Amino acid sequence: MSFKPIVNMVIFAGCVQGFFLAALVLASRKKPRVKLPLAGLLAAFSVSLGHSQTVVSVLHIVLPSPGGRIVEPVQLLFGPLLYLFCRNLSSEGKAFSWIDLLHGIPFTAAVLMHIFFITPGNGVSDIPGVSVVAFQRAYVLAAITQFIGYLSLCHRAVVRWRARIGDETAQDVSADFAWLFALMAGFGFFYLASIPILFWYLHGGPAILNEALSMLAALFIFAIGFRALGAGMNRLMAVPGGPAVERYRNSPLDEASSREIFEELCAVMIRERPYADFEISLSTLAGRMGTAPYKLSQAINENSGRNFSEFINGYRVDEVKRLIAGASAPNYTLLDIAFEAGFNSKPTFNKVFKRMTGMTPSQFAGSQKK
């Protein structure tokens, strides 16, 4: 029994899935310019996968020599598109600018070189002393190196964004970031897994290795559709981006003023209970107090040793403990108490409470009954 038709079916199904996901991303009206690089990435991935498999399995074009491989210049767009998506999503810069076109230079150079210097089908190039196989090997190495570099930039931008959110909002968004980290990890795994496969194949390994890599790419696209897109992306779109709160190095706020702002903040926390609003943010609270967000952030950091999120959640946890221990506690469920204190979800409540007290809410409630 030949598995060739099954392999082709899986690979082309993955290709179609990629285009479908790209259309799905574009169909959403929320921040379309931010989502455009992601749609382009999914489409480019599908083009690369579909073209390679069509040339080898449908058109049956024979590769020039052992270790030859279908060159896919579009692969040089994977890294730039993923980076532009992560950058725009975290709002580290404008949605798009003319300078972003520079990211396409390697792709353009690869296309031009393939058109003008590589003669298809004869295993030689128009560059003296350079064979097609040598060109292909150099290209594959460059593509992998380029993507790993861009992946590191993506990781840095997302990590900085997630850390910045802790200074600007009291929401726990770790679950919302999970799909984005899954997307980056998936691409990283795909490229790392492709290195030994390509190394073997480009040094005369069996042709099935080329299809094994295509199968891996198809399965990755299916995984993206199952795990990385959907509600997680939409929730992350709602997470505030924008430039970071000004740092304190050049701040005019002296120690006495910082302490004064912090004492006023503590009074507001007791008097007005702003932590009970699950949407409270640094900017909102600073506006209520009539001070600048960066000054409030500095006052919290210097006088409590916490960022804004930790500071607000500390009050919420204390409120939960007070309600559990109070006489009215039997009339409420733990989730009712969590919402009353300002938490917006059960997972966030359980995670924050255990991190700050060393006990789950249920364990703490049980300890109060003894």
CSV table of C-alpha atoms in Angstrom, one decimal:
chain,number,residue,atom,x,y,z
A,1,MET,CA,0.0,0.0,0.0
A,2,SER,CA,1.3,3.4,-1.0
A,3,PHE,CA,1.1,6.2,1.5
A,4,LYS,CA,1.9,8.8,-1.1
A,5,PRO,CA,-1.7,9.9,-1.6
A,6,ILE,CA,-2.3,10.1,2.1
A,7,VAL,CA,0.8,12.2,2.6
A,8,ASN,CA,-0.2,14.5,-0.3
A,9,MET,CA,-3.7,14.8,1.2
A,10,VAL,CA,-2.5,15.8,4.6
A,11,ILE,CA,0.0,18.3,3.2
A,12,PHE,CA,-2.5,20.0,0.9
A,13,ALA,CA,-5.1,20.0,3.6
A,14,GLY,CA,-2.6,21.9,5.8
A,15,CYS,CA,-2.0,24.3,2.9
A,16,VAL,CA,-5.8,25.0,2.6
A,17,GLN,CA,-6.1,25.3,6.4
A,18,GLY,CA,-3.4,28.0,6.4
A,19,PHE,CA,-5.3,30.1,3.8
A,20,PHE,CA,-8.5,29.6,5.7
A,21,LEU,CA,-6.9,30.8,9.0
A,22,ALA,CA,-5.4,33.8,7.1
A,23,ALA,CA,-8.9,34.7,5.9
A,24,LEU,CA,-10.3,34.2,9.4
A,25,VAL,CA,-7.8,36.6,10.9
A,26,LEU,CA,-8.6,39.2,8.3
A,27,ALA,CA,-12.3,38.8,8.8
A,28,SER,CA,-12.1,40.2,12.3
A,29,ARG,CA,-12.6,43.9,12.4
A,30,LYS,CA,-10.7,44.5,15.6
A,31,LYS,CA,-7.3,46.1,15.0
A,32,PRO,CA,-7.0,44.9,11.3
A,33,ARG,CA,-3.7,46.6,10.7
A,34,VAL,CA,-2.2,44.7,13.7
A,35,LYS,CA,-3.5,41.4,12.4
A,36,LEU,CA,-2.4,41.9,8.8
A,37,PRO,CA,1.2,40.6,9.4
A,38,LEU,CA,-0.3,37.4,11.0
A,39,ALA,CA,-2.6,36.8,8.1
A,40,GLY,CA,0.4,37.4,5.7
A,41,LEU,CA,2.5,34.9,7.8
A,42,LEU,CA,-0.1,32.2,7.5
A,43,ALA,CA,-0.6,32.8,3.8
A,44,ALA,CA,3.2,32.8,3.2
A,45,PHE,CA,3.5,29.6,5.1
A,46,SER,CA,0.8,28.0,3.0
A,47,VAL,CA,2.3,29.2,-0.3
A,48,SER,CA,5.7,27.8,0.6
A,49,LEU,CA,4.2,24.4,1.7
A,50,GLY,CA,1.8,24.2,-1.3
A,51,HIS,CA,4.4,25.2,-3.9
A,52,SER,CA,7.1,22.8,-2.7
A,53,GLN,CA,4.7,19.8,-2.6
A,54,THR,CA,3.1,20.7,-6.0
A,55,VAL,CA,6.5,20.8,-7.7
A,56,VAL,CA,7.7,17.5,-6.3
A,57,SER,CA,4.5,15.4,-6.1
A,58,VAL,CA,2.1,16.8,-8.7
A,59,LEU,CA,4.4,18.2,-11.4
A,60,HIS,CA,7.0,15.5,-10.7
A,61,ILE,CA,9.9,17.9,-11.5
A,62,VAL,CA,13.1,16.1,-10.8
A,63,LEU,CA,15.5,17.9,-8.5
A,64,PRO,CA,18.9,18.7,-10.1
A,65,SER,CA,21.0,16.4,-8.0
A,66,PRO,CA,21.0,14.4,-4.7
A,67,GLY,CA,20.7,16.9,-1.9
A,68,GLY,CA,18.8,19.4,-4.1
A,69,ARG,CA,15.8,21.1,-2.6
A,70,ILE,CA,13.0,23.3,-3.9
A,71,VAL,CA,14.1,26.9,-3.0
A,72,GLU,CA,11.3,28.8,-1.4
A,73,PRO,CA,12.2,32.6,-1.2
A,74,VAL,CA,8.9,33.2,0.6
A,75,GLN,CA,10.4,31.5,3.7
A,76,LEU,CA,12.4,34.7,4.2
A,77,LEU,CA,9.2,36.4,5.0
A,78,PHE,CA,8.3,34.2,7.9
A,79,GLY,CA,10.6,36.0,10.5
A,80,PRO,CA,9.8,39.6,9.4
A,81,LEU,CA,6.0,39.0,9.4
A,82,LEU,CA,6.0,37.3,12.8
A,83,TYR,CA,8.1,40.1,14.2
A,84,LEU,CA,5.9,42.8,12.7
A,85,PHE,CA,2.9,41.1,14.2
A,86,CYS,CA,4.4,40.9,17.7
A,87,ARG,CA,5.7,44.5,17.5
A,88,ASN,CA,2.4,45.9,16.4
A,89,LEU,CA,0.5,43.9,18.9
A,90,SER,CA,2.6,45.2,21.7
A,91,SER,CA,2.4,48.7,20.2
A,92,GLU,CA,6.2,49.1,20.2
A,93,GLY,CA,6.2,51.5,17.3
A,94,LYS,CA,3.7,52.5,14.6
A,95,ALA,CA,1.4,49.9,13.0
A,96,PHE,CA,3.4,50.3,9.8
A,97,SER,CA,6.0,52.6,8.3
A,98,TRP,CA,8.0,52.8,5.1
A,99,ILE,CA,11.1,51.6,6.9
A,100,ASP,CA,9.4,48.3,7.5
A,101,LEU,CA,9.8,47.5,3.8
A,102,LEU,CA,13.5,46.9,4.6
A,103,HIS,CA,12.5,43.7,6.2
A,104,GLY,CA,11.7,42.4,2.7
A,105,ILE,CA,15.2,42.9,1.3
A,106,PRO,CA,16.4,39.3,1.9
A,107,PHE,CA,13.2,38.0,0.2
A,108,THR,CA,13.6,40.3,-2.8
A,109,ALA,CA,17.3,39.4,-3.1
A,110,ALA,CA,16.5,35.7,-3.1
A,111,VAL,CA,13.9,36.1,-5.8
A,112,LEU,CA,16.1,38.1,-8.0
A,113,MET,CA,19.0,35.8,-7.6
A,114,HIS,CA,16.8,32.8,-8.4
A,115,ILE,CA,15.4,34.5,-11.5
A,116,PHE,CA,18.7,35.8,-13.0
A,117,PHE,CA,21.4,33.5,-11.7
A,118,ILE,CA,19.9,30.0,-11.4
A,119,THR,CA,19.0,28.0,-14.5
A,120,PRO,CA,16.3,25.5,-13.5
A,121,GLY,CA,16.7,21.8,-14.2
A,122,ASN,CA,20.4,21.5,-15.1
A,123,GLY,CA,22.0,21.6,-11.7
A,124,VAL,CA,24.2,24.6,-12.4
A,125,SER,CA,24.1,28.3,-11.8
A,126,ASP,CA,25.2,31.3,-13.7
A,127,ILE,CA,27.5,32.2,-10.9
A,128,PRO,CA,31.0,30.9,-11.7
A,129,GLY,CA,32.0,28.0,-9.3
A,130,VAL,CA,28.6,27.8,-7.6
A,131,SER,CA,26.3,24.9,-8.2
A,132,VAL,CA,22.5,25.0,-7.6
A,133,VAL,CA,22.9,22.6,-4.7
A,134,ALA,CA,25.5,24.9,-3.1
A,135,PHE,CA,23.2,27.8,-3.5
A,136,GLN,CA,20.3,25.9,-2.0
A,137,ARG,CA,22.4,24.9,1.0
A,138,ALA,CA,23.5,28.4,1.6
A,139,TYR,CA,19.9,29.7,1.2
A,140,VAL,CA,18.5,27.1,3.7
A,141,LEU,CA,21.2,28.1,6.3
A,142,ALA,CA,20.5,31.8,5.8
A,143,ALA,CA,16.7,31.3,6.1
A,144,ILE,CA,17.1,29.4,9.4
A,145,THR,CA,19.6,31.9,10.8
A,146,GLN,CA,17.4,34.8,9.8
A,147,PHE,CA,14.3,33.3,11.4
A,148,ILE,CA,16.0,32.5,14.7
A,149,GLY,CA,17.2,36.1,14.9
A,150,TYR,CA,13.7,37.4,14.3
A,151,LEU,CA,12.2,35.0,16.8
A,152,SER,CA,14.5,36.3,19.5
A,153,LEU,CA,13.3,39.9,18.7
A,154,CYS,CA,9.7,38.7,18.9
A,155,HIS,CA,10.3,37.0,22.3
A,156,ARG,CA,11.9,40.2,23.7
A,157,ALA,CA,9.1,42.4,22.5
A,158,VAL,CA,6.4,40.2,24.0
A,159,VAL,CA,8.2,39.7,27.3
A,160,ARG,CA,8.7,43.4,27.6
A,161,TRP,CA,5.1,44.0,26.9
A,162,ARG,CA,3.9,41.5,29.5
A,163,ALA,CA,6.2,43.0,32.1
A,164,ARG,CA,4.9,46.5,31.2
A,165,ILE,CA,1.3,45.5,31.7
A,166,GLY,CA,2.1,44.7,35.4
A,167,ASP,CA,3.0,48.4,35.7
A,168,GLU,CA,-0.2,49.6,34.1
A,169,THR,CA,-3.1,47.3,34.9
A,170,ALA,CA,-4.1,45.0,37.7
A,171,GLN,CA,-5.4,42.3,35.4
A,172,ASP,CA,-3.6,39.0,35.3
A,173,VAL,CA,-3.1,38.4,31.5
A,174,SER,CA,-0.8,35.4,31.7
A,175,ALA,CA,-3.4,33.1,30.2
A,176,ASP,CA,-4.1,35.5,27.4
A,177,PHE,CA,-0.4,35.5,26.5
A,178,ALA,CA,-0.3,31.7,26.3
A,179,TRP,CA,-1.5,31.4,22.7
A,180,LEU,CA,1.1,33.9,21.5
A,181,PHE,CA,3.9,32.1,23.3
A,182,ALA,CA,2.5,28.9,21.8
A,183,LEU,CA,2.7,30.4,18.3
A,184,MET,CA,6.3,31.5,18.8
A,185,ALA,CA,7.3,28.2,20.4
A,186,GLY,CA,5.6,26.3,17.5
A,187,PHE,CA,7.6,28.1,14.9
A,188,GLY,CA,10.8,27.7,17.0
A,189,PHE,CA,10.2,23.9,17.3
A,190,PHE,CA,9.5,23.6,13.6
A,191,TYR,CA,12.8,25.3,12.7
A,192,LEU,CA,14.8,23.4,15.2
A,193,ALA,CA,13.3,20.1,14.1
A,194,SER,CA,14.0,21.0,10.4
A,195,ILE,CA,17.7,21.6,11.0
A,196,PRO,CA,18.8,17.9,11.4
A,197,ILE,CA,16.3,16.8,8.7
A,198,LEU,CA,17.6,19.4,6.2
A,199,PHE,CA,21.2,18.7,7.1
A,200,TRP,CA,20.7,15.0,6.3
A,201,TYR,CA,18.7,15.6,3.2
A,202,LEU,CA,21.0,18.2,1.7
A,203,HIS,CA,23.9,15.8,2.1
A,204,GLY,CA,22.3,13.1,0.0
A,205,GLY,CA,19.6,11.7,2.4
A,206,PRO,CA,16.5,10.0,0.9
A,207,ALA,CA,13.8,12.2,-0.8
A,208,ILE,CA,11.2,11.2,1.8
A,209,LEU,CA,12.9,13.6,4.2
A,210,ASN,CA,11.7,16.5,2.1
A,211,GLU,CA,8.1,15.2,2.4
A,212,ALA,CA,8.7,14.6,6.1
A,213,LEU,CA,9.5,18.2,6.6
A,214,SER,CA,6.3,19.2,4.6
A,215,MET,CA,4.3,16.9,6.8
A,216,LEU,CA,5.7,18.6,9.9
A,217,ALA,CA,4.7,22.0,8.4
A,218,ALA,CA,1.2,20.8,7.7
A,219,LEU,CA,0.7,19.4,11.2
A,220,PHE,CA,2.0,22.7,12.6
A,221,ILE,CA,-0.7,24.6,10.6
A,222,PHE,CA,-3.3,22.3,12.1
A,223,ALA,CA,-1.9,23.0,15.5
A,224,ILE,CA,-2.1,26.7,15.0
A,225,GLY,CA,-5.8,26.4,14.1
A,226,PHE,CA,-6.5,24.3,17.1
A,227,ARG,CA,-4.4,26.1,19.7
A,228,ALA,CA,-3.1,29.5,18.7
A,229,LEU,CA,-6.0,31.3,17.2
A,230,GLY,CA,-9.5,32.2,18.5
A,231,ALA,CA,-10.6,33.6,21.8
A,232,GLY,CA,-7.1,33.8,23.1
A,233,MET,CA,-6.0,36.2,20.4
A,234,ASN,CA,-9.2,38.3,20.7
A,235,ARG,CA,-8.6,38.6,24.5
A,236,LEU,CA,-5.0,39.7,23.9
A,237,MET,CA,-6.1,42.3,21.4
A,238,ALA,CA,-8.0,43.9,24.3
A,239,VAL,CA,-4.8,44.1,26.5
A,240,PRO,CA,-3.5,47.7,26.6
A,241,GLY,CA,-0.4,48.3,24.5
A,242,GLY,CA,1.4,51.5,24.0
A,243,PRO,CA,4.8,52.9,25.1
A,244,ALA,CA,6.1,52.0,28.6
A,245,VAL,CA,5.5,54.1,31.6
A,246,GLU,CA,8.3,56.6,31.9
A,247,ARG,CA,11.2,55.2,33.9
A,248,TYR,CA,12.4,56.8,37.1
A,249,ARG,CA,16.1,57.6,36.2
A,250,ASN,CA,15.3,61.2,35.2
A,251,SER,CA,12.2,61.6,37.3
A,252,PRO,CA,11.9,64.9,39.1
A,253,LEU,CA,9.9,63.2,41.9
A,254,ASP,CA,12.0,63.3,45.1
A,255,GLU,CA,11.7,60.9,48.0
A,256,ALA,CA,9.4,63.1,50.1
A,257,SER,CA,7.0,63.7,47.2
A,258,SER,CA,7.0,60.0,46.4
A,259,ARG,CA,6.1,59.2,50.0
A,260,GLU,CA,3.4,61.8,50.0
A,261,ILE,CA,1.8,60.3,46.9
A,262,PHE,CA,2.0,56.8,48.3
A,263,GLU,CA,0.3,57.8,51.5
A,264,GLU,CA,-2.4,59.6,49.6
A,265,LEU,CA,-2.8,56.4,47.5
A,266,CYS,CA,-3.2,54.2,50.6
A,267,ALA,CA,-5.9,56.6,51.9
A,268,VAL,CA,-7.7,56.4,48.6
A,269,MET,CA,-7.5,52.6,48.6
A,270,ILE,CA,-9.2,52.4,52.0
A,271,ARG,CA,-11.7,55.2,51.5
A,272,GLU,CA,-12.8,54.5,47.9
A,273,ARG,CA,-11.9,50.8,47.3
A,274,PRO,CA,-10.7,51.3,43.7
A,275,TYR,CA,-9.3,47.8,43.7
A,276,ALA,CA,-12.9,46.5,43.6
A,277,ASP,CA,-13.1,47.6,40.0
A,278,PHE,CA,-11.6,44.8,38.0
A,279,GLU,CA,-10.8,47.2,35.1
A,280,ILE,CA,-8.8,49.7,37.2
A,281,SER,CA,-5.6,50.8,35.6
A,282,LEU,CA,-2.7,52.9,36.5
A,283,SER,CA,-3.8,55.8,34.3
A,284,THR,CA,-7.4,55.7,35.7
A,285,LEU,CA,-6.2,55.7,39.3
A,286,ALA,CA,-3.6,58.4,38.6
A,287,GLY,CA,-6.3,60.6,37.0
A,288,ARG,CA,-8.5,60.1,40.0
A,289,MET,CA,-5.6,61.3,42.3
A,290,GLY,CA,-4.6,64.2,40.0
A,291,THR,CA,-1.1,63.0,39.4
A,292,ALA,CA,0.9,61.6,36.5
A,293,PRO,CA,0.9,57.8,35.9
A,294,TYR,CA,4.7,57.6,36.0
A,295,LYS,CA,4.8,59.4,39.3
A,296,LEU,CA,2.2,57.0,40.8
A,297,SER,CA,4.0,54.0,39.4
A,298,GLN,CA,7.3,55.3,40.9
A,299,ALA,CA,5.6,55.9,44.3
A,300,ILE,CA,4.2,52.4,44.4
A,301,ASN,CA,7.5,50.8,43.4
A,302,GLU,CA,9.7,52.8,45.8
A,303,ASN,CA,7.4,52.6,48.8
A,304,SER,CA,6.0,49.1,48.6
A,305,GLY,CA,8.5,47.2,46.5
A,306,ARG,CA,5.7,46.1,44.2
A,307,ASN,CA,4.5,47.0,40.7
A,308,PHE,CA,0.9,48.3,40.2
A,309,SER,CA,-0.6,44.9,39.6
A,310,GLU,CA,0.9,43.3,42.7
A,311,PHE,CA,-0.1,46.4,44.8
A,312,ILE,CA,-3.7,46.3,43.7
A,313,ASN,CA,-4.0,42.5,44.0
A,314,GLY,CA,-2.6,42.7,47.5
A,315,TYR,CA,-5.6,44.8,48.5
A,316,ARG,CA,-7.9,42.4,46.8
A,317,VAL,CA,-6.5,39.4,48.6
A,318,ASP,CA,-6.8,41.2,51.9
A,319,GLU,CA,-10.4,42.0,51.1
A,320,VAL,CA,-11.1,38.4,50.3
A,321,LYS,CA,-9.6,37.3,53.6
A,322,ARG,CA,-11.6,39.8,55.4
A,323,LEU,CA,-14.9,38.7,53.8
A,324,ILE,CA,-14.1,35.0,54.4
A,325,ALA,CA,-13.4,35.7,58.0
A,326,GLY,CA,-16.4,38.0,58.4
A,327,ALA,CA,-19.9,37.2,59.7
A,328,SER,CA,-21.4,37.6,56.3
A,329,ALA,CA,-19.1,35.0,54.7
A,330,PRO,CA,-21.5,32.1,54.9
A,331,ASN,CA,-23.9,34.0,52.6
A,332,TYR,CA,-21.4,34.1,49.8
A,333,THR,CA,-19.5,31.5,47.7
A,334,LEU,CA,-15.8,32.0,47.2
A,335,LEU,CA,-16.4,33.1,43.7
A,336,ASP,CA,-18.9,35.7,44.9
A,337,ILE,CA,-16.3,37.0,47.3
A,338,ALA,CA,-13.6,37.1,44.6
A,339,PHE,CA,-15.8,39.2,42.3
A,340,GLU,CA,-16.7,41.5,45.2
A,341,ALA,CA,-13.0,42.1,45.9
A,342,GLY,CA,-12.3,43.0,42.2
A,343,PHE,CA,-11.1,39.7,40.6
A,344,ASN,CA,-12.6,39.1,37.2
A,345,SER,CA,-12.2,35.3,36.9
A,346,LYS,CA,-11.9,32.2,39.0
A,347,PRO,CA,-8.5,31.1,37.6
A,348,THR,CA,-6.9,34.5,38.2
A,349,PHE,CA,-8.4,34.6,41.7
A,350,ASN,CA,-7.0,31.2,42.6
A,351,LYS,CA,-3.6,31.9,41.1
A,352,VAL,CA,-3.1,35.3,42.7
A,353,PHE,CA,-4.4,34.2,46.1
A,354,LYS,CA,-2.2,31.2,46.3
A,355,ARG,CA,0.9,33.2,45.2
A,356,MET,CA,0.3,35.8,47.9
A,357,THR,CA,-0.8,33.6,50.8
A,358,GLY,CA,0.7,30.2,50.0
A,359,MET,CA,-2.8,28.6,50.3
A,360,THR,CA,-5.7,28.2,47.9
A,361,PRO,CA,-8.9,30.1,48.8
A,362,SER,CA,-10.6,26.9,49.8
A,363,GLN,CA,-7.7,26.0,52.2
A,364,PHE,CA,-7.8,29.5,53.7
A,365,ALA,CA,-11.6,29.3,54.1
A,366,GLY,CA,-11.2,25.9,55.8
A,367,SER,CA,-8.6,27.2,58.2
A,368,GLN,CA,-11.0,29.9,59.4
A,369,LYS,CA,-13.6,27.3,60.4
A,370,LYS,CA,-11.2,25.5,62.8
